[in-house]
């Protein structure tokens, strides 16, 4: 059975590294994997989405509405935007951080209030947590992606060591320790 | 050999490497850029960024003529630029193999139109392969060289966003070691003047026949058997993935790996074994039209239309397969369009253009985003270079009330690509036009590629740096000046003096892209809450780092780089460096 994970966020938040790490782990497990990214214009602060699919044989590079087992969101408005991609009973893991999109900044739209409560009312498993604080605690606000990945890691049966080894081979040497720290803090949050 | 997870574009580059390709010349364009970037990582391959796709294709032709397997890559609209050589290289054929990548963008994730490149393969009468995943991107690239040399033709491999930017696993092989093919002078083949070209055209037609024959049995076109022959599906590219995703092995599927020329007998035989045929293809109904032309009745476009990319649920719905949808929040979710980054050097310039209410003919790049609220600074975006040539026509039209109020904005890389000829026209035909070159020392939107003005080549080595000021003067522009877009006063003075000065002029707005790793930023600035009166003057520049919280402006310290443009707009002097 193919499993579907979506990683959503704001361009520039480091969503691509999270999908790269997941892809590596599933491939090493001997599974077929597809990881789809969008490059170019939407990376400039726009809403971005990455699809990670794994299983015996994966065909579609993308995940459609109602098909995702897990969505991991780097920003809560993006969680709300993509929540209908989740299967009934699927898991939504979201950072509680708010980043105002330009229509909100210019006053053309309002940032919806109480998103956390509204998401809770849906037929999904919701895990909200403050990944930005965890990242700061680990030493850099840029480590939000690893904090979220840490939280997500509890959904799979890879060992902690497997995750840490993959991090080690996927990020520049000088950031390894900080990223591992953010990952572990997220995993235990 | 080992299996590796590779982006479609990385796998394509691996295919170039394994096929023994020795020469790569491309112009960046999403979603094709990474093919060339990954190819450049192989020391065995000479790889370069050309100023534009036409130059890239002609250089690749030269290299294949000299005996090396060659490649050029581009996005779909890049093939418009390179169409001129393509149509005639089709006549001359090649010496060593020549492969062209063209990457379509169904859904327009990062493009100005949704054109279907398969039309070019048909019109130029060259074969086109259409992979469905990374493995095929690699294998089809190698196959493309074999076809190129066997049938004496350039070969196009068509990528699209979902193949180019999807990682899937590939099997790696060794590089093929090839001697250079000797170049033999052959004017009947390579000089396409009328007398010779007339003799080459029948060769091209014959070649298409031979390729059609080859397509009937080539493994690149294959049938996946299905258990239910009430329906047969003909498909290619990403749509094959969607069809298999939603139908698994239920219906027989004819997967076409080569979309030009298309087989006849294979399609007829397939259709004869099923009750009805549906063609699933993105964009235009090219396979469907072919089926109709050979008398095979199908449905396709009446179900799927020719607009936007397809997705699994649409394919499921139209093929009558059940699918589920998720639950939505009831409220409106504000959009999050892409924006110019905090610290983007284009922002200050656009603010001044907007302040002076100028008509701004825009071009292709990050600065296209100047069209969005709140700057709303630009009026047009067509294609690479159209700002400069368009401005000339706009001014020469002499419409009342427009003269002396219009400028063109074009990035450094785009200017080198197609802006120079427009500027030559402005100088030659003397229009009082002001062209603003947004020189951010990189090709920004496609992800920071070098270009002829940066002083570095694709491999990252220092090289000749084209001097924009000298270039503009050399084509006959007497008024050329440089401004720093972080300095609003300087920009405003230049714009006021040059626009409406009555003769051709160029303003070079120079400041490296804020995202370049080599750029040192002064660091974030803050709003002094006690001085801020909430007038929102700083909000006019549309910086994603500034927002109003309560009634005061707040600068997001994680995004701000300290460009200080907002501080120059604050009459209360409320914005500045945090005091130590």
XYZ file of C-alpha atoms in Angstrom:
769
model
C 0.000 0.000 0.000
C 1.434 3.375 -0.998
C 1.770 5.929 1.803
C 1.436 9.631 1.150
C 3.125 12.444 3.044
C 2.813 16.118 2.183
C 5.164 18.806 3.404
C 3.723 22.308 3.111
C 5.014 25.718 4.076
C 6.218 29.086 2.891
C 8.932 29.336 0.229
C 12.313 29.677 1.897
C 11.433 27.722 5.082
C 13.524 24.689 4.171
C 10.771 22.253 3.202
C 13.019 20.593 0.603
C 15.525 19.248 3.134
C 12.782 17.433 5.056
C 11.582 15.669 1.904
C 15.121 14.791 0.905
C 15.737 13.074 4.256
C 12.477 11.125 4.090
C 13.164 10.011 0.530
C 16.593 8.705 1.484
C 15.265 6.692 4.430
C 12.506 4.999 2.443
C 14.838 4.167 -0.431
C 17.335 2.602 1.979
C 14.477 0.488 3.294
C 14.148 -0.951 -0.213
C 10.882 0.823 -1.028
C 9.910 2.624 -4.202
C 9.854 6.375 -3.583
C 8.767 9.534 -5.349
C 9.449 13.011 -4.004
C 7.963 15.965 -5.892
C 9.041 19.530 -5.391
C 8.112 22.790 -7.004
C 10.940 25.118 -7.939
C 11.026 28.570 -9.451
C 8.592 31.362 -8.830
C 6.644 29.898 -5.911
C 9.848 29.573 -3.903
C 9.854 33.357 -3.477
C 7.792 33.486 -0.313
C 4.825 31.744 -1.893
C 2.903 28.748 -0.637
C 4.981 25.617 -1.342
C 4.165 21.946 -1.234
C 6.290 18.816 -1.496
C 4.887 15.326 -1.972
C 6.622 12.238 -0.597
C 5.169 8.862 -1.629
C 6.522 5.423 -0.819
C 5.465 1.806 -1.159
C 5.935 -1.293 -3.318
C 5.494 0.642 -6.566
C 4.735 4.347 -6.728
C 3.260 5.840 -9.886
C 1.868 9.348 -9.371
C 4.443 11.996 -8.461
C 1.757 14.041 -6.722
C -0.857 13.545 -3.999
C -4.391 14.741 -4.627
C -7.143 15.896 -2.279
C -8.269 13.323 0.258
C -5.231 11.107 -0.321
C -2.552 12.155 2.216
C -1.830 9.984 5.267
C 0.212 12.717 6.934
C 0.604 16.438 6.306
C 3.446 18.247 7.974
C 3.029 22.011 7.870
C 5.667 24.648 8.572
C 3.045 27.363 9.121
C -0.500 27.119 10.393
C -2.250 29.005 7.574
C -0.642 26.582 5.142
C -1.951 23.708 7.274
C -5.430 25.155 6.855
C -4.926 25.632 3.114
C -3.984 22.011 2.465
C -5.989 20.192 5.129
C -8.449 18.852 2.536
C -5.579 16.830 1.028
C -5.714 14.629 4.160
C -7.518 11.312 4.245
C -10.259 10.946 6.837
C -8.447 10.195 10.081
C -5.091 11.315 8.657
C -2.524 13.170 10.760
C -1.786 16.864 10.518
C 1.406 17.968 12.250
C 1.734 21.722 12.232
C 4.012 24.418 13.458
C 1.919 27.084 15.219
C 4.021 29.870 13.730
C 2.149 32.521 11.736
C 3.731 34.166 8.713
C 1.550 36.852 7.178
C 1.013 36.491 3.432
C 1.117 39.669 1.332
C -2.702 40.036 1.053
C -2.797 40.135 4.875
C 0.143 42.555 5.053
C -1.538 44.937 2.612
C -4.869 44.665 4.405
C -6.651 43.025 1.451
C -7.391 39.945 3.572
C -7.395 38.937 7.214
C -5.354 36.179 8.774
C -8.044 33.719 9.967
C -8.363 33.551 13.739
C -8.229 30.457 15.972
C -7.074 28.136 13.240
C -5.944 25.567 15.776
C -9.461 25.172 17.181
C -11.041 25.090 13.750
C -8.666 22.373 12.601
C -9.409 20.387 15.760
C -13.077 20.212 14.770
C -12.230 18.223 11.609
C -12.066 14.438 11.471
C -8.264 14.325 11.646
C -5.462 13.758 14.152
C -3.992 17.142 14.920
C -0.564 17.737 16.470
C 0.201 21.441 16.948
C 3.491 22.593 18.395
C 5.813 25.575 18.405
C 8.651 24.435 16.143
C 10.138 27.915 15.957
C 10.878 28.008 19.693
C 12.399 24.548 19.488
C 14.571 25.613 16.588
C 15.745 28.663 18.516
C 16.484 26.465 21.483
C 18.610 24.283 19.209
C 20.566 27.304 18.100
C 18.983 28.606 14.900
C 15.502 29.589 13.793
C 16.385 28.032 10.446
C 16.190 24.585 12.075
C 12.359 24.685 12.089
C 12.445 21.971 9.418
C 14.418 19.554 11.606
C 12.221 20.258 14.636
C 9.169 19.338 12.537
C 10.891 16.303 11.108
C 11.638 15.212 14.679
C 7.954 15.376 15.523
C 7.086 13.485 12.334
C 9.695 10.800 13.059
C 7.426 9.330 15.758
C 5.080 8.180 13.014
C 7.632 5.745 11.549
C 9.514 2.774 12.863
C 12.988 3.955 11.866
C 15.339 4.002 14.845
C 16.587 7.270 16.272
C 20.073 6.357 15.070
C 18.860 5.857 11.481
C 17.400 9.359 11.493
C 20.539 10.879 12.984
C 22.766 9.084 10.480
C 20.667 10.367 7.593
C 20.826 13.917 8.949
C 24.582 13.606 9.205
C 24.941 12.680 5.536
C 22.445 15.252 4.281
C 23.386 18.598 5.818
C 26.653 20.586 5.700
C 29.111 19.440 8.376
C 29.023 22.679 10.358
C 25.252 22.447 10.851
C 25.070 18.741 11.763
C 25.077 19.142 15.546
C 22.541 21.968 15.561
C 20.238 20.063 13.213
C 20.489 16.866 15.262
C 19.652 18.851 18.382
C 16.588 20.422 16.722
C 15.515 16.993 15.477
C 15.746 15.410 18.934
C 13.972 18.321 20.622
C 11.169 18.025 18.070
C 11.016 14.239 18.425
C 10.544 14.562 22.172
C 8.252 17.613 22.124
C 24.934 -1.191 -10.147
C 23.620 0.987 -7.371
C 20.175 2.595 -7.288
C 19.876 6.230 -6.379
C 17.074 8.696 -5.781
C 17.366 11.380 -8.438
C 15.392 14.361 -9.580
C 14.176 13.860 -13.173
C 16.564 16.577 -14.245
C 19.477 14.996 -12.372
C 18.676 11.649 -14.001
C 18.620 13.365 -17.375
C 22.110 14.721 -16.668
C 23.191 11.223 -15.640
C 21.871 10.003 -18.995
C 24.030 12.603 -20.743
C 27.029 11.394 -18.768
C 26.405 7.706 -19.442
C 25.780 8.369 -23.152
C 29.232 9.900 -23.449
C 27.936 13.415 -24.098
C 30.872 15.813 -24.258
C 29.308 19.223 -24.794
C 26.445 20.992 -23.008
C 25.198 24.520 -23.650
C 21.914 25.810 -22.212
C 20.076 28.819 -20.913
C 18.392 28.382 -17.506
C 14.604 28.174 -17.324
C 12.291 26.460 -14.843
C 11.717 23.494 -14.944
C 14.770 22.619 -17.096
C 17.643 24.343 -15.254
C 19.002 21.495 -13.116
C 19.756 19.239 -16.101
C 22.590 21.526 -17.059
C 23.654 22.239 -13.468
C 23.965 18.520 -12.737
C 25.698 17.872 -16.079
C 28.283 20.513 -15.136
C 29.235 18.438 -12.086
C 30.720 15.706 -14.295
C 34.318 16.644 -15.095
C 34.071 14.637 -18.343
C 31.406 16.983 -19.728
C 32.171 20.483 -20.965
C 29.157 22.541 -19.833
C 28.289 26.228 -20.149
C 25.494 28.746 -19.821
C 24.874 30.414 -23.159
C 23.368 33.921 -23.320
C 20.171 32.457 -24.798
C 18.634 29.247 -26.144
C 19.323 30.012 -29.800
C 23.019 30.432 -29.068
C 22.929 27.273 -26.952
C 21.339 25.187 -29.702
C 23.643 26.491 -32.421
C 26.665 25.827 -30.201
C 25.440 22.302 -29.500
C 25.023 21.805 -33.250
C 28.581 23.021 -33.831
C 29.872 20.593 -31.216
C 28.042 17.612 -32.719
C 29.357 18.592 -36.141
C 32.881 18.534 -34.702
C 32.230 14.981 -33.540
C 31.135 15.148 -29.882
C 27.731 14.060 -28.643
C 26.130 17.333 -27.633
C 23.181 18.687 -25.677
C 21.219 21.863 -25.098
C 18.409 22.327 -22.578
C 15.671 24.889 -22.201
C 12.167 25.491 -20.933
C 9.235 25.402 -23.336
C 9.337 29.105 -24.196
C 13.084 28.796 -24.718
C 12.333 26.607 -27.710
C 10.550 29.574 -29.276
C 13.878 31.387 -29.169
C 15.764 28.359 -30.514
C 13.141 27.405 -33.088
C 15.095 28.989 -35.900
C 18.108 26.652 -35.745
C 15.885 23.674 -34.829
C 13.887 23.740 -38.057
C 16.999 23.738 -40.220
C 19.140 21.369 -38.136
C 16.265 19.003 -38.800
C 17.243 19.243 -42.487
C 21.010 18.990 -42.079
C 20.916 16.234 -39.514
C 23.882 15.678 -37.224
C 27.359 14.177 -37.163
C 27.705 12.888 -33.594
C 24.373 12.707 -31.784
C 22.561 15.853 -30.676
C 19.873 15.890 -27.987
C 17.655 18.780 -26.959
C 15.713 18.927 -23.693
C 12.598 21.010 -23.629
C 10.677 21.253 -20.367
C 6.971 22.034 -20.481
C 5.148 23.524 -17.523
C 1.513 22.356 -17.513
C -0.222 24.335 -14.794
C 2.253 27.206 -15.275
C 4.023 26.832 -11.947
C 6.728 29.176 -13.157
C 5.919 30.268 -16.703
C 4.144 32.891 -18.745
C 2.212 30.495 -20.962
C 1.216 26.841 -21.203
C 2.430 25.959 -24.701
C 2.753 22.301 -25.654
C 6.200 21.600 -27.104
C 5.037 18.508 -28.931
C 3.803 20.852 -31.665
C 7.416 21.827 -32.321
C 8.521 18.248 -32.802
C 5.755 17.768 -35.359
C 6.399 21.082 -37.102
C 10.189 20.682 -37.217
C 9.813 16.979 -38.093
C 12.164 15.760 -35.378
C 11.622 12.779 -33.074
C 10.513 13.479 -29.504
C 10.738 11.169 -26.486
C 8.488 11.759 -23.469
C 9.645 10.120 -20.198
C 7.337 9.359 -17.241
C 9.866 9.236 -14.390
C 13.541 9.698 -13.533
C 14.521 6.210 -14.687
C 13.031 6.917 -18.102
C 14.592 10.390 -18.186
C 17.962 8.652 -17.872
C 17.245 5.791 -20.271
C 15.454 7.911 -22.879
C 18.363 10.337 -22.964
C 20.713 7.510 -23.859
C 18.220 6.180 -26.384
C 17.869 9.677 -27.861
C 21.562 9.657 -28.810
C 21.166 6.273 -30.506
C 18.173 7.516 -32.474
C 19.992 10.735 -33.302
C 22.941 8.906 -34.837
C 20.956 6.076 -36.417
C 18.421 8.346 -38.113
C 20.684 11.379 -38.583
C 18.481 13.845 -36.716
C 18.466 16.014 -33.616
C 16.213 14.405 -30.986
C 14.077 16.241 -28.446
C 13.457 14.758 -25.018
C 10.422 16.455 -23.533
C 10.332 16.937 -19.800
C 7.525 18.493 -17.812
C 7.429 19.963 -14.317
C 6.192 16.806 -12.595
C 8.927 14.656 -14.161
C 11.719 17.239 -13.983
C 11.146 18.062 -10.319
C 10.220 14.652 -8.989
C 12.842 12.396 -7.436
C 12.507 8.710 -8.109
C 14.977 5.885 -8.129
C 17.314 5.198 -11.041
C 19.830 2.513 -11.885
C 23.280 3.853 -12.685
C 25.649 2.546 -15.357
C 29.134 3.401 -16.539
C 29.899 6.125 -19.041
C 30.157 5.055 -22.638
C 33.613 5.867 -23.983
C 33.280 7.279 -27.472
C 35.914 8.483 -29.902
C 35.161 11.804 -31.634
C 33.374 11.220 -34.925
C 35.489 12.623 -37.735
C 34.088 15.767 -39.315
C 33.771 15.478 -43.082
C 32.986 18.516 -45.186
C 29.671 17.904 -46.928
C 28.104 21.019 -48.394
C 25.072 19.175 -49.767
C 24.198 18.222 -46.191
C 25.294 21.250 -44.201
C 24.793 24.287 -46.447
C 21.080 24.907 -46.488
C 20.667 27.231 -49.445
C 17.631 26.618 -51.616
C 19.193 24.183 -54.076
C 20.567 21.967 -51.309
C 17.642 22.350 -48.915
C 15.273 21.198 -51.653
C 17.199 17.950 -51.755
C 17.244 17.598 -47.977
C 13.519 18.014 -47.474
C 12.657 14.622 -49.052
C 15.362 13.104 -46.824
C 13.531 14.505 -43.807
C 10.198 13.082 -44.984
C 11.808 9.712 -45.591
C 13.329 9.842 -42.131
C 9.929 10.449 -40.555
C 8.600 7.390 -42.378
C 11.511 5.302 -41.133
C 11.019 6.576 -37.576
C 7.294 5.807 -37.742
C 8.177 2.272 -38.796
C 10.659 2.051 -35.905
C 8.015 3.349 -33.475
C 5.704 0.409 -34.303
C 7.928 -2.073 -32.487
C 10.329 0.017 -30.390
C 10.205 -0.962 -26.688
C 9.811 2.723 -25.842
C 6.159 2.345 -26.857
C 4.653 -0.505 -24.883
C 1.397 -2.084 -23.810
C 0.664 -2.808 -20.152
C -1.916 -5.596 -20.214
C -5.128 -5.142 -18.220
C -7.863 -7.468 -16.984
C -10.810 -5.493 -18.369
C -10.862 -4.803 -22.105
C -14.053 -2.735 -22.002
C -11.669 0.225 -22.077
C -8.184 0.823 -23.427
C -6.144 3.873 -22.473
C -3.505 5.561 -24.612
C -1.272 7.885 -22.627
C 2.221 9.308 -22.131
C 4.383 11.329 -19.735
C 2.925 12.175 -16.300
C -0.539 11.067 -17.373
C 0.716 7.481 -17.560
C 1.587 7.738 -13.858
C -1.862 9.065 -13.010
C -3.620 6.393 -15.056
C -1.623 3.591 -13.381
C -2.138 5.201 -9.988
C -5.905 5.225 -10.232
C -6.560 2.138 -12.418
C -3.598 -0.096 -11.469
C -3.761 -3.065 -13.889
C -7.481 -2.927 -14.614
C -7.465 -1.574 -18.168
C -4.918 -2.210 -20.929
C -2.675 0.835 -21.362
C -0.688 1.817 -24.434
C 2.165 3.904 -23.078
C 3.824 6.059 -25.715
C 7.432 6.878 -24.889
C 7.939 8.489 -28.271
C 5.318 11.137 -29.049
C 6.671 12.094 -32.469
C 6.351 10.413 -34.860
C 3.506 8.335 -33.484
C 2.988 4.708 -34.558
C -0.035 3.727 -36.663
C -0.307 -0.034 -36.657
C 0.469 -0.315 -32.954
C -2.376 2.077 -32.117
C -4.812 0.397 -34.530
C -4.018 -3.064 -33.141
C -4.383 -1.826 -29.571
C -7.731 -0.186 -30.360
C -8.979 -3.360 -32.051
C -8.528 -5.351 -28.834
C -10.574 -3.061 -26.590
C -14.179 -1.865 -26.652
C -13.379 1.834 -26.551
C -10.303 4.005 -26.316
C -9.664 7.020 -24.094
C -6.583 9.170 -24.625
C -5.243 10.716 -21.429
C -2.812 13.529 -22.225
C -2.051 16.931 -20.730
C -2.414 20.163 -22.712
C -3.308 19.745 -26.386
C -4.957 16.714 -27.959
C -1.987 15.670 -30.043
C -2.172 11.896 -29.593
C -5.936 12.095 -29.975
C -5.682 14.033 -33.243
C -3.231 11.451 -34.540
C -5.618 8.623 -33.646
C -8.406 10.402 -35.457
C -6.174 10.918 -38.517
C -5.544 7.173 -38.772
C -9.233 6.377 -38.280
C -9.132 5.248 -34.635
C -12.081 6.599 -32.688
C -11.160 7.890 -29.245
C -12.314 10.313 -26.592
C -9.923 12.498 -24.685
C -10.063 16.250 -24.761
C -13.849 16.354 -24.377
C -13.250 14.710 -20.989
C -10.041 16.339 -19.849
C -9.866 19.684 -21.667
C -6.580 21.265 -22.651
C -6.125 23.697 -19.766
C -3.924 23.213 -16.674
C -2.125 20.083 -15.504
C -4.093 16.947 -14.750
C -4.174 15.411 -11.267
C -4.976 11.862 -10.092
C -8.511 12.701 -8.920
C -9.508 14.246 -12.256
C -8.190 11.194 -14.081
C -10.065 8.916 -11.655
C -13.286 10.857 -12.058
C -13.193 10.865 -15.856
C -12.281 7.168 -16.028
C -15.119 6.351 -13.637
C -12.904 5.180 -10.775
C -14.090 6.050 -7.243
C -11.913 8.460 -5.283
C -12.239 10.282 -1.971
C -11.876 13.938 -1.131
C -10.868 15.428 2.199
C -12.648 17.831 4.533
C -12.132 21.515 4.136
C -12.328 24.408 6.578
C -15.419 26.453 5.882
C -13.667 29.783 5.910
C -11.786 31.620 3.212
C -8.015 31.020 3.338
C -6.088 34.071 2.113
C -3.778 33.338 -0.798
C -0.012 33.363 -0.447
C 1.354 34.534 -3.784
C 5.124 34.678 -4.280
C 6.643 38.050 -3.356
C 9.917 39.881 -3.778
C 12.122 38.864 -0.850
C 12.951 41.121 2.084
C 15.982 43.145 1.005
C 15.279 42.599 -2.704
C 17.096 45.378 -4.572
C 14.208 45.742 -7.048
C 11.850 47.033 -4.355
C 13.294 50.531 -3.939
C 13.434 51.101 -7.674
C 9.839 50.000 -8.161
C 8.713 52.282 -5.364
C 10.146 55.278 -7.218
C 8.657 54.225 -10.577
C 5.272 53.864 -8.924
C 5.616 57.170 -7.077
C 6.148 58.943 -10.394
C 3.220 57.098 -11.937
C 5.284 55.792 -14.846
C 4.103 53.180 -17.304
C 6.543 50.312 -16.855
C 7.051 47.652 -19.515
C 8.314 44.617 -17.647
C 10.197 41.462 -18.500
C 10.882 37.915 -17.304
C 12.498 37.328 -13.911
C 11.982 37.855 -10.181
C 11.181 41.478 -10.955
C 7.988 40.333 -12.699
C 6.702 40.246 -9.109
C 6.772 44.064 -9.085
C 3.378 43.784 -10.754
C 1.764 42.555 -7.546
C 0.157 44.604 -4.741
C 0.994 46.889 -3.106
C 3.661 48.037 -5.595
C 1.543 47.351 -8.717
C 4.485 48.890 -10.516
C 4.568 47.211 -13.914
C 2.241 47.150 -16.911
C 3.343 44.270 -19.156
C 5.146 40.917 -19.154
C 5.432 39.050 -22.439
C 8.715 37.286 -23.058
C 12.467 37.650 -22.662
C 13.497 41.093 -23.973
C 10.007 42.344 -24.836
C 10.285 45.219 -22.356
C 13.036 46.947 -24.332
C 11.663 46.459 -27.836
C 8.130 47.109 -26.614
C 9.209 50.397 -25.083
C 10.615 51.534 -28.420
C 7.302 50.899 -30.159
C 5.337 52.392 -27.292
C 7.320 55.617 -27.504
C 7.478 55.757 -31.317
C 3.691 55.447 -31.489
C 3.677 58.977 -30.093
C 0.337 58.633 -28.356
C -0.760 61.812 -26.622
C -0.060 61.899 -22.905
C 2.219 58.852 -22.871
C 5.452 60.330 -24.178
C 8.174 60.695 -21.609
C 6.280 58.695 -18.989
C 7.286 55.163 -19.848
C 10.306 53.001 -19.034
C 11.405 49.401 -19.541
C 12.778 47.245 -16.725
C 14.892 44.180 -17.523
C 17.260 42.034 -15.471
C 20.964 41.615 -16.236
C 20.621 38.046 -17.489
C 17.480 38.801 -19.493
C 19.194 41.835 -21.017
C 22.070 39.631 -22.215
C 19.545 37.065 -23.475
C 17.364 39.299 -25.636
C 17.529 42.899 -24.456
C 20.606 43.985 -26.399
C 18.998 43.826 -29.840
C 16.076 45.921 -28.593
C 18.512 48.493 -27.239
C 20.334 48.541 -30.591
C 16.969 49.339 -32.157
C 16.375 52.174 -29.687
C 19.761 53.666 -30.553
C 19.497 53.046 -34.294
C 15.950 54.275 -34.767
C 16.377 56.938 -32.092
C 13.485 56.688 -29.696
C 13.619 58.770 -26.531
C 13.440 55.609 -24.428
C 14.782 54.929 -20.937
C 15.747 51.340 -20.258
C 16.426 50.357 -16.659
C 18.667 47.330 -16.254
C 18.074 45.664 -12.896
C 21.567 44.325 -12.358
C 21.434 41.985 -9.371
C 24.588 40.119 -10.432
C 22.809 36.818 -11.020
C 19.991 35.016 -12.785
C 17.644 35.142 -9.822
C 14.340 33.443 -10.465
C 15.779 30.200 -11.776
C 17.947 29.843 -8.669
C 21.143 31.902 -9.049
C 22.849 30.948 -12.274
C 25.869 32.800 -13.591
C 25.535 34.869 -16.765
C 27.880 36.892 -18.998
C 27.731 39.914 -16.655
C 28.687 38.098 -13.437
C 32.334 37.301 -14.181
C 31.930 33.593 -13.452
C 31.040 30.656 -15.683
C 28.785 27.659 -15.043
C 31.591 25.680 -13.461
C 32.160 28.605 -11.048
C 35.491 29.656 -12.534
C 36.317 33.344 -13.065
C 35.851 34.415 -16.693
C 35.394 37.483 -18.893
C 32.808 39.813 -17.360
C 30.738 41.763 -19.857
C 30.661 45.380 -18.755
C 27.076 46.608 -19.074
C 27.971 50.313 -19.167
C 30.489 49.844 -21.985
C 28.113 47.572 -23.858
C 25.286 50.120 -23.750
C 27.597 52.922 -24.816
C 29.025 50.765 -27.610
C 25.621 50.273 -29.199
C 25.153 54.032 -29.288
C 23.506 55.043 -26.002
C 25.164 58.252 -24.835
C 23.357 58.566 -21.492
C 24.284 55.624 -19.250
C 24.314 55.920 -15.444
C 24.474 53.590 -12.478
C 22.389 53.887 -9.295
C 22.101 51.962 -6.038
C 18.462 50.888 -5.583
C 18.868 50.943 -1.794
C 19.340 54.728 -2.135
C 15.905 56.089 -2.963
C 17.033 59.686 -3.452
C 19.688 58.659 -5.950
C 17.210 56.486 -7.863
C 14.615 59.249 -7.921
C 17.057 61.837 -9.262
C 18.190 59.493 -12.019
C 14.667 58.549 -13.024
C 13.543 62.194 -13.093
C 16.510 63.246 -15.214
C 16.561 60.355 -17.670
C 12.859 59.842 -18.308
C 11.848 62.528 -20.724
C 15.406 63.730 -21.394
C 14.529 63.477 -25.076
C 17.096 60.896 -26.100
C 17.844 57.204 -25.506
C 19.161 56.464 -22.016
C 20.013 53.552 -19.748
C 19.894 53.445 -15.961
C 21.688 50.495 -14.413
C 20.173 49.777 -11.007
C 22.976 47.793 -9.423
C 22.858 45.792 -6.207
C 23.394 42.023 -5.820
C 20.412 39.772 -5.080
C 19.781 39.733 -1.320
C 19.785 35.932 -1.314
C 23.295 35.543 -2.740
C 25.511 33.834 -0.193
C 28.340 36.271 -0.923
C 26.256 39.281 0.161
C 26.935 40.624 3.654
C 23.874 42.294 5.142
C 24.028 44.937 7.871
C 21.424 42.995 9.873
C 17.831 43.673 10.856
C 16.513 47.101 11.781
C 13.637 47.880 14.132
C 10.702 50.244 14.565
C 10.905 52.569 17.562
C 7.402 52.088 18.910
C 7.431 55.438 20.704
C 8.047 57.299 17.437
C 5.833 55.254 15.087
C 2.506 57.016 14.429
C 1.094 54.131 12.344
C 0.988 56.188 9.120
C 1.824 53.056 7.062
C 4.256 54.918 4.776
C 6.651 51.989 5.213
C 3.954 49.573 4.033
C 3.917 51.039 0.512
C 6.950 49.034 -0.581
C 5.330 45.653 0.065
C 8.174 44.244 2.144
C 7.217 40.848 3.572
C 9.152 41.678 6.753
C 6.952 44.648 7.717
C 3.465 44.374 9.120
C 1.127 46.441 11.258
C 0.488 44.980 14.672
C -2.031 46.940 16.706
C -1.540 50.362 15.179
C 2.221 50.292 14.837
C 4.613 48.942 12.245
C 6.659 45.929 13.271
C 9.673 44.512 11.446
C 10.071 40.741 11.496
C 13.617 40.222 12.730
C 13.877 36.792 11.124
C 13.319 38.199 7.630
C 14.765 41.754 7.675
C 18.271 42.092 6.238
C 18.636 45.811 6.934
C 18.337 47.252 3.409
C 16.990 50.418 5.029
C 14.582 51.248 2.180
C 11.631 51.424 4.597
C 13.583 53.728 6.908
C 13.934 56.230 4.053
C 10.137 56.416 3.803
C 9.566 57.059 7.506
C 9.034 60.755 8.192
C 9.091 60.140 11.957
C 12.593 58.635 11.858
C 11.112 55.702 13.722
C 12.998 53.002 11.816
C 16.635 52.283 12.355
C 19.332 50.122 13.859
C 18.668 48.737 17.297
C 20.815 50.732 19.691
C 23.533 48.667 21.234
